[in-house]
Amino acid sequence: MSTIFTKIIEGDIPAHKVVENDDHLAFLDINPSAEGHTLVVPKKEIDYIFDLSDELLTSTMLFAKKVAAGIDKALDPIRTGIIVEGMEVPHAHVHLIPIYKKGQPFSLGANVEVGEERMKELAKLISDEVQL
Ligand code: 5GP
């Protein structure tokens, strides 16, 4: 059975997509730890990130770097942090979490409320600044 992220990639379930290329997609996390919390996934469905080929792991990280640059430009955090955990969804993904102030809780459990309209706006703000 396809993962929820494959369903998002294929457009079978909705998501606030940010940017994509042939092999990767970035979209907003439905349960963000901070405004602009973005997930980067390889389109190929592989559970554990360290099972990706060297080539796909490299391209995924380089794609994430470009998305993080877009987040930094669009939302002006101190910096964008990165978490790879993968305990919930068995489809390799990189969390990009903007850090707006020192001491901001930085974990996947620390959720903030972001309404649908703001999620839509955030996806566009970031998307407009990403240069692939
Ligand atoms: P992890 O697998 O690294 O623990 O985290 C999975 C992440 O995927 C969580 O932060 C969760 O909020 C996010 N997530 C789970 N289901 C969906 C979904 O259907 N849409 C989106 N946009 N994010 C999801």
Coordinates of C-alpha atoms and ligand atoms in Angstrom, one line a residue:
M1 CA 0.0 0.0 0.0
S2 CA 1.2 3.5 -0.8
T3 CA 2.4 5.8 2.0
I4 CA 0.5 8.9 2.8
F5 CA 3.3 10.9 1.2
T6 CA 3.1 9.0 -2.0
K7 CA -0.6 9.8 -2.1
I8 CA 0.3 13.5 -1.6
I9 CA 2.9 13.2 -4.4
E10 CA 0.4 11.7 -6.7
G11 CA -2.3 14.3 -5.8
D12 CA -4.6 11.7 -4.3
I13 CA -4.8 13.6 -1.0
P14 CA -4.4 17.4 -0.6
A15 CA -1.4 19.1 0.8
H16 CA 0.1 22.6 0.7
K17 CA 2.8 21.9 -1.9
V18 CA 5.7 24.2 -2.0
V19 CA 7.9 23.1 -4.8
E20 CA 8.9 20.0 -6.7
N21 CA 11.2 18.6 -9.4
D22 CA 11.2 15.1 -11.1
D23 CA 12.5 13.3 -8.0
H24 CA 11.5 15.4 -5.0
L25 CA 8.6 17.3 -3.4
A26 CA 8.4 19.8 -0.6
F27 CA 5.1 20.5 1.2
L28 CA 4.0 21.9 4.5
D29 CA 3.8 19.6 7.5
I30 CA 0.1 19.2 8.5
N31 CA 1.1 19.5 12.2
P32 CA 3.8 22.1 12.2
S33 CA 6.3 22.7 14.9
A34 CA 6.6 26.3 13.7
E35 CA 5.1 28.4 10.8
G36 CA 6.7 27.2 7.6
H37 CA 7.6 23.7 8.8
T38 CA 8.2 21.9 5.6
L39 CA 8.8 18.3 4.6
V40 CA 11.1 17.3 1.8
V41 CA 10.6 13.8 0.4
P42 CA 12.1 11.8 -2.4
K43 CA 9.3 10.7 -4.7
K44 CA 10.6 7.2 -4.7
E45 CA 9.0 5.4 -1.8
I46 CA 11.8 4.2 0.6
D47 CA 11.2 4.1 4.3
Y48 CA 14.6 4.6 6.0
I49 CA 16.6 7.6 4.8
F50 CA 19.9 5.8 5.0
D51 CA 18.6 3.2 2.6
L52 CA 18.5 5.8 -0.1
S53 CA 21.2 5.4 -2.7
D54 CA 24.1 7.8 -2.3
E55 CA 22.8 9.7 -5.4
L56 CA 19.3 10.0 -4.1
L57 CA 20.4 10.9 -0.5
T58 CA 22.6 13.6 -2.0
S59 CA 20.0 15.1 -4.3
T60 CA 17.4 15.0 -1.5
M61 CA 19.7 17.0 0.8
L62 CA 20.6 19.4 -2.0
F63 CA 16.9 19.9 -2.7
A64 CA 16.3 20.5 1.0
K65 CA 19.1 23.1 1.0
K66 CA 17.3 25.0 -1.7
V67 CA 14.0 24.8 0.1
A68 CA 15.6 26.0 3.3
A69 CA 17.1 29.0 1.5
G70 CA 13.6 29.8 0.3
I71 CA 12.2 29.5 3.9
D72 CA 15.0 31.8 5.1
K73 CA 14.3 34.4 2.5
A74 CA 10.5 34.3 2.8
L75 CA 10.1 34.0 6.6
D76 CA 13.4 35.5 7.9
P77 CA 13.9 33.0 10.8
I78 CA 17.3 33.1 12.7
R79 CA 17.9 29.9 10.7
T80 CA 16.2 26.8 9.6
G81 CA 16.8 23.6 11.5
I82 CA 16.6 20.1 10.2
I83 CA 15.3 16.9 11.7
V84 CA 15.1 13.4 10.2
E85 CA 13.2 11.0 12.3
G86 CA 10.7 9.0 10.3
M87 CA 9.0 7.1 13.1
E88 CA 5.5 8.0 12.0
V89 CA 5.4 7.9 8.2
P90 CA 7.5 5.1 6.5
H91 CA 8.6 7.3 3.6
A92 CA 11.9 9.0 4.0
H93 CA 11.6 12.7 4.7
V94 CA 13.5 15.7 6.0
H95 CA 11.8 18.2 8.3
L96 CA 12.8 21.8 7.8
I97 CA 11.8 23.9 10.7
P98 CA 12.3 27.6 10.9
I99 CA 13.7 28.8 14.2
Y100 CA 12.4 32.3 14.9
K101 CA 13.8 32.9 18.4
K102 CA 16.3 31.4 20.8
G103 CA 14.8 28.8 23.0
Q104 CA 11.9 28.0 20.6
P105 CA 10.9 24.4 21.2
F106 CA 12.6 22.4 18.5
S107 CA 11.0 19.0 18.3
L108 CA 8.4 17.2 16.4
G109 CA 5.9 17.2 19.3
A110 CA 6.0 21.0 19.8
N111 CA 3.1 22.0 17.6
V112 CA 1.7 25.4 16.8
E113 CA -1.7 26.2 15.5
V114 CA -1.6 27.5 11.9
G115 CA -4.9 28.0 10.1
E116 CA -5.7 26.8 6.5
E117 CA -5.5 30.3 5.0
R118 CA -2.1 31.0 6.7
M119 CA -0.8 27.5 5.5
K120 CA -1.8 28.5 2.0
E121 CA 0.0 31.8 2.3
L122 CA 3.1 30.2 3.8
A123 CA 3.4 27.7 1.0
K124 CA 3.2 30.5 -1.6
L125 CA 5.6 32.8 0.3
I126 CA 8.2 30.0 0.4
S127 CA 7.5 28.7 -3.1
D128 CA 8.1 32.2 -4.5
E129 CA 11.5 32.3 -3.0
V130 CA 12.8 28.9 -3.8
Q131 CA 15.3 28.8 -6.7
L132 CA 15.7 25.2 -8.0
Ligands
5GP1 P1 8.1 11.5 11.4 O1 7.7 10.3 10.5 O2 9.4 12.1 11.0 O3 8.0 11.2 12.8 O4 7.0 12.6 11.1 C1 6.0 12.6 10.1 C2 5.5 14.0 9.9 O5 4.5 13.9 8.8 C3 4.8 14.6 11.1 O6 5.4 15.8 11.4 C4 3.3 14.8 10.6 O7 2.7 15.9 11.1 C5 3.4 14.8 9.1 N1 2.3 14.2 8.5 C6 1.6 13.1 8.7 N2 0.6 12.9 7.9 C7 0.6 14.0 7.1 C8 -0.3 14.4 6.0 O8 -1.3 13.7 5.7 N3 0.0 15.6 5.4 C9 1.0 16.3 5.8 N4 1.2 17.5 5.1 N5 1.9 16.0 6.8 C10 1.6 14.8 7.4

